[in-house]
PDB file of C-alpha atoms in Angstrom:
ATOM      1  CA  MET A   1     -23.434 -98.450 -27.261  1.00 86.00           C
ATOM      2  CA  LEU A   2     -21.756 -96.076 -24.786  1.00 89.00           C
ATOM      3  CA  SER A   3     -20.592 -92.638 -25.777  1.00 96.00           C
ATOM      4  CA  ASN A   4     -16.936 -91.779 -25.187  1.00 95.00           C
ATOM      5  CA  ASP A   5     -17.965 -89.397 -22.408  1.00 96.00           C
ATOM      6  CA  ALA A   6     -20.087 -92.062 -20.691  1.00 97.00           C
ATOM      7  CA  LEU A   7     -17.212 -94.531 -20.920  1.00 97.00           C
ATOM      8  CA  PHE A   8     -14.822 -91.963 -19.463  1.00 98.00           C
ATOM      9  CA  LYS A   9     -17.229 -91.399 -16.555  1.00 98.00           C
ATOM     10  CA  ILE A  10     -17.396 -95.147 -15.839  1.00 98.00           C
ATOM     11  CA  GLN A  11     -13.612 -95.513 -16.053  1.00 97.00           C
ATOM     12  CA  SER A  12     -13.178 -92.511 -13.753  1.00 98.00           C
ATOM     13  CA  ASP A  13     -15.521 -94.025 -11.176  1.00 98.00           C
ATOM     14  CA  VAL A  14     -13.695 -97.361 -11.313  1.00 98.00           C
ATOM     15  CA  ILE A  15     -10.278 -95.691 -10.958  1.00 98.00           C
ATOM     16  CA  ARG A  16     -11.452 -93.642  -7.957  1.00 98.00           C
ATOM     17  CA  ASN A  17     -13.067 -96.676  -6.309  1.00 98.00           C
ATOM     18  CA  VAL A  18     -10.012 -98.895  -6.724  1.00 98.00           C
ATOM     19  CA  ALA A  19      -7.655 -96.138  -5.521  1.00 97.00           C
ATOM     20  CA  ALA A  20      -9.845 -95.588  -2.437  1.00 97.00           C
ATOM     21  CA  ARG A  21      -9.682 -99.301  -1.522  1.00 97.00           C
ATOM     22  CA  GLU A  22      -6.084-100.240  -2.222  1.00 95.00           C
ATOM     23  CA  SER A  23      -2.751 -99.350  -3.763  1.00 92.00           C
ATOM     24  CA  ALA A  24      -2.925 -99.639  -7.513  1.00 94.00           C
ATOM     25  CA  LEU A  25      -1.040 -98.841 -10.685  1.00 95.00           C
ATOM     26  CA  PHE A  26      -3.009 -97.233 -13.493  1.00 97.00           C
ATOM     27  CA  VAL A  27      -1.539 -96.864 -16.944  1.00 96.00           C
ATOM     28  CA  GLY A  28      -3.202 -94.148 -18.968  1.00 95.00           C
ATOM     29  CA  ARG A  29      -6.927 -93.432 -18.904  1.00 96.00           C
ATOM     30  CA  CYS A  30      -6.174 -89.954 -17.444  1.00 97.00           C
ATOM     31  CA  ALA A  31      -5.755 -91.573 -14.028  1.00 97.00           C
ATOM     32  CA  ASP A  32      -3.319 -88.864 -12.930  1.00 97.00           C
ATOM     33  CA  TYR A  33      -5.940 -86.244 -13.697  1.00 97.00           C
ATOM     34  CA  ILE A  34      -8.796 -88.246 -12.167  1.00 98.00           C
ATOM     35  CA  LEU A  35      -6.780 -88.733  -8.951  1.00 98.00           C
ATOM     36  CA  ARG A  36      -5.224 -85.244  -8.949  1.00 96.00           C
ATOM     37  CA  ASP A  37      -6.651 -84.452  -5.494  1.00 96.00           C
ATOM     38  CA  ASP A  38      -5.483 -87.735  -3.943  1.00 96.00           C
ATOM     39  CA  PRO A  39      -2.363 -86.997  -1.853  1.00 95.00           C
ATOM     40  CA  HIS A  40      -1.119 -90.559  -2.451  1.00 95.00           C
ATOM     41  CA  CYS A  41      -1.308 -90.324  -6.233  1.00 97.00           C
ATOM     42  CA  ILE A  42       2.025 -90.236  -8.027  1.00 97.00           C
ATOM     43  CA  SER A  43       1.911 -89.245 -11.672  1.00 97.00           C
ATOM     44  CA  VAL A  44       4.703 -90.474 -13.919  1.00 98.00           C
ATOM     45  CA  PHE A  45       5.322 -89.968 -17.625  1.00 97.00           C
ATOM     46  CA  ILE A  46       7.715 -92.440 -19.231  1.00 98.00           C
ATOM     47  CA  THR A  47       9.225 -91.593 -22.582  1.00 97.00           C
ATOM     48  CA  ALA A  48      12.080 -93.077 -24.589  1.00 98.00           C
ATOM     49  CA  ASP A  49      14.261 -92.103 -27.502  1.00 98.00           C
ATOM     50  CA  ARG A  50      12.496 -92.515 -30.839  1.00 98.00           C
ATOM     51  CA  ALA A  51      14.862 -95.228 -32.081  1.00 98.00           C
ATOM     52  CA  ASP A  52      14.434 -97.236 -28.874  1.00 98.00           C
ATOM     53  CA  ARG A  53      10.658 -96.973 -29.065  1.00 98.00           C
ATOM     54  CA  ILE A  54      10.656 -98.181 -32.661  1.00 98.00           C
ATOM     55  CA  GLU A  55      12.990-101.067 -31.845  1.00 98.00           C
ATOM     56  CA  ARG A  56      10.837-102.102 -28.863  1.00 97.00           C
ATOM     57  CA  LEU A  57       7.694-102.040 -31.024  1.00 98.00           C
ATOM     58  CA  CYS A  58       9.407-104.096 -33.731  1.00 98.00           C
ATOM     59  CA  GLN A  59      10.232-106.747 -31.159  1.00 98.00           C
ATOM     60  CA  SER A  60       6.973-106.748 -29.206  1.00 97.00           C
ATOM     61  CA  GLU A  61       4.657-106.532 -32.225  1.00 98.00           C
ATOM     62  CA  ASP A  62       6.862-108.421 -34.708  1.00 98.00           C
ATOM     63  CA  ILE A  63       6.598-105.628 -37.287  1.00 98.00           C
ATOM     64  CA  THR A  64       8.963-103.692 -39.540  1.00 98.00           C
ATOM     65  CA  PRO A  65      10.556-100.424 -38.439  1.00 98.00           C
ATOM     66  CA  ILE A  66       8.342 -98.484 -40.865  1.00 98.00           C
ATOM     67  CA  ALA A  67       5.206-100.134 -39.475  1.00 98.00           C
ATOM     68  CA  ALA A  68       6.459 -99.561 -35.929  1.00 98.00           C
ATOM     69  CA  GLU A  69       7.037 -95.872 -36.589  1.00 98.00           C
ATOM     70  CA  SER A  70       3.566 -95.509 -38.073  1.00 98.00           C
ATOM     71  CA  LEU A  71       1.991 -97.356 -35.138  1.00 98.00           C
ATOM     72  CA  MET A  72       3.940 -95.233 -32.663  1.00 98.00           C
ATOM     73  CA  GLU A  73       2.809 -91.999 -34.301  1.00 98.00           C
ATOM     74  CA  ARG A  74      -0.849 -93.078 -34.473  1.00 98.00           C
ATOM     75  CA  THR A  75      -0.790 -94.272 -30.851  1.00 98.00           C
ATOM     76  CA  ASP A  76       0.890 -91.092 -29.590  1.00 98.00           C
ATOM     77  CA  HIS A  77      -1.622 -88.965 -31.483  1.00 98.00           C
ATOM     78  CA  SER A  78      -4.520 -90.945 -30.039  1.00 97.00           C
ATOM     79  CA  ARG A  79      -3.125 -90.807 -26.491  1.00 97.00           C
ATOM     80  CA  ALA A  80      -2.524 -87.075 -26.720  1.00 97.00           C
ATOM     81  CA  ALA A  81      -5.990 -86.366 -28.121  1.00 97.00           C
ATOM     82  CA  TYR A  82      -7.676 -88.440 -25.400  1.00 97.00           C
ATOM     83  CA  TYR A  83      -5.616 -86.993 -22.552  1.00 97.00           C
ATOM     84  CA  ASN A  84      -5.801 -83.393 -23.737  1.00 97.00           C
ATOM     85  CA  TYR A  85      -9.577 -83.604 -24.249  1.00 97.00           C
ATOM     86  CA  TYR A  86     -10.514 -85.213 -20.930  1.00 97.00           C
ATOM     87  CA  SER A  87      -7.945 -83.580 -18.678  1.00 96.00           C
ATOM     88  CA  SER A  88      -7.639 -80.111 -20.241  1.00 91.00           C
ATOM     89  CA  ARG A  89      -3.903 -80.630 -19.789  1.00 96.00           C
ATOM     90  CA  THR A  90      -1.157 -81.436 -22.273  1.00 96.00           C
ATOM     91  CA  TRP A  91      -0.105 -85.063 -22.666  1.00 97.00           C
ATOM     92  CA  GLY A  92       3.650 -85.460 -22.236  1.00 95.00           C
ATOM     93  CA  GLU A  93       4.248 -81.952 -20.906  1.00 96.00           C
ATOM     94  CA  ALA A  94       6.605 -82.210 -17.921  1.00 95.00           C
ATOM     95  CA  ALA A  95       4.672 -79.729 -15.772  1.00 94.00           C
ATOM     96  CA  THR A  96       1.654 -82.056 -15.947  1.00 93.00           C
ATOM     97  CA  TYR A  97       3.411 -84.891 -14.075  1.00 96.00           C
ATOM     98  CA  GLN A  98       5.304 -85.290 -10.825  1.00 96.00           C
ATOM     99  CA  LEU A  99       8.016 -87.353 -12.501  1.00 98.00           C
ATOM    100  CA  CYS A 100       9.068 -87.603 -16.153  1.00 97.00           C
ATOM    101  CA  ILE A 101      11.706 -90.141 -17.092  1.00 98.00           C
ATOM    102  CA  ASN A 102      13.402 -91.319 -20.281  1.00 98.00           C
ATOM    103  CA  SER A 103      13.630 -95.120 -20.150  1.00 98.00           C
ATOM    104  CA  SER A 104      16.333 -95.102 -22.838  1.00 98.00           C
ATOM    105  CA  LEU A 105      18.791 -93.793 -20.263  1.00 97.00           C
ATOM    106  CA  LEU A 106      18.310 -96.422 -17.543  1.00 97.00           C
ATOM    107  CA  GLY A 107      16.620 -99.278 -19.405  1.00 97.00           C
ATOM    108  CA  ILE A 108      13.330-100.826 -18.350  1.00 96.00           C
ATOM    109  CA  ASP A 109      14.554-102.270 -15.039  1.00 98.00           C
ATOM    110  CA  GLY A 110      16.512 -99.157 -14.091  1.00 98.00           C
ATOM    111  CA  THR A 111      13.521 -96.975 -14.917  1.00 98.00           C
ATOM    112  CA  ALA A 112      11.253 -99.147 -12.761  1.00 97.00           C
ATOM    113  CA  GLU A 113      13.748 -98.941  -9.879  1.00 98.00           C
ATOM    114  CA  CYS A 114      13.940 -95.157 -10.231  1.00 98.00           C
ATOM    115  CA  ILE A 115      10.146 -94.837 -10.155  1.00 98.00           C
ATOM    116  CA  ILE A 116       9.901 -97.086  -7.093  1.00 97.00           C
ATOM    117  CA  ASP A 117      12.595 -95.040  -5.335  1.00 97.00           C
ATOM    118  CA  PHE A 118      10.737 -91.836  -6.189  1.00 97.00           C
ATOM    119  CA  ALA A 119       7.446 -93.256  -4.898  1.00 96.00           C
ATOM    120  CA  GLU A 120       9.041 -94.477  -1.663  1.00 96.00           C
ATOM    121  CA  ARG A 121      10.614 -91.081  -1.029  1.00 97.00           C
ATOM    122  CA  ARG A 122       7.468 -89.170  -2.014  1.00 96.00           C
ATOM    123  CA  LEU A 123       5.145 -91.302   0.139  1.00 95.00           C
ATOM    124  CA  GLN A 124       7.730 -92.019   2.853  1.00 94.00           C
ATOM    125  CA  THR A 125       7.130 -95.764   2.683  1.00 92.00           C
ATOM    126  CA  LYS A 126       8.763 -98.928   1.353  1.00 90.00           C
ATOM    127  CA  PHE A 127       7.384-101.052  -1.481  1.00 84.00           C
TER     128      PHE A 127
END
């Protein structure tokens, strides 16, 4: 059985190795912190309005709004605890990321387009 710290070390090594070989998209796992010295790393935090998050969870998990809200709160707490512990930063704090965006404003597709545009401008390349 691996300790949480040992698992984090393995995940960190894998993230660094993949990022060194090719373009990649990492969701979570403190990848923004792990790759903080990589000039090609773009860190993005996506949020959404509470009601939209609950509705999306109801649809994707086929659960009630009350269950969705509870799941959302537990997941956010877990994500924050993990990120704050391993990165010594604050999960969800705007200053921690290069781009923070509320997907409720543009929808999923519009948010994805905005992130791609940001990445292209930031890295001066086309995707």
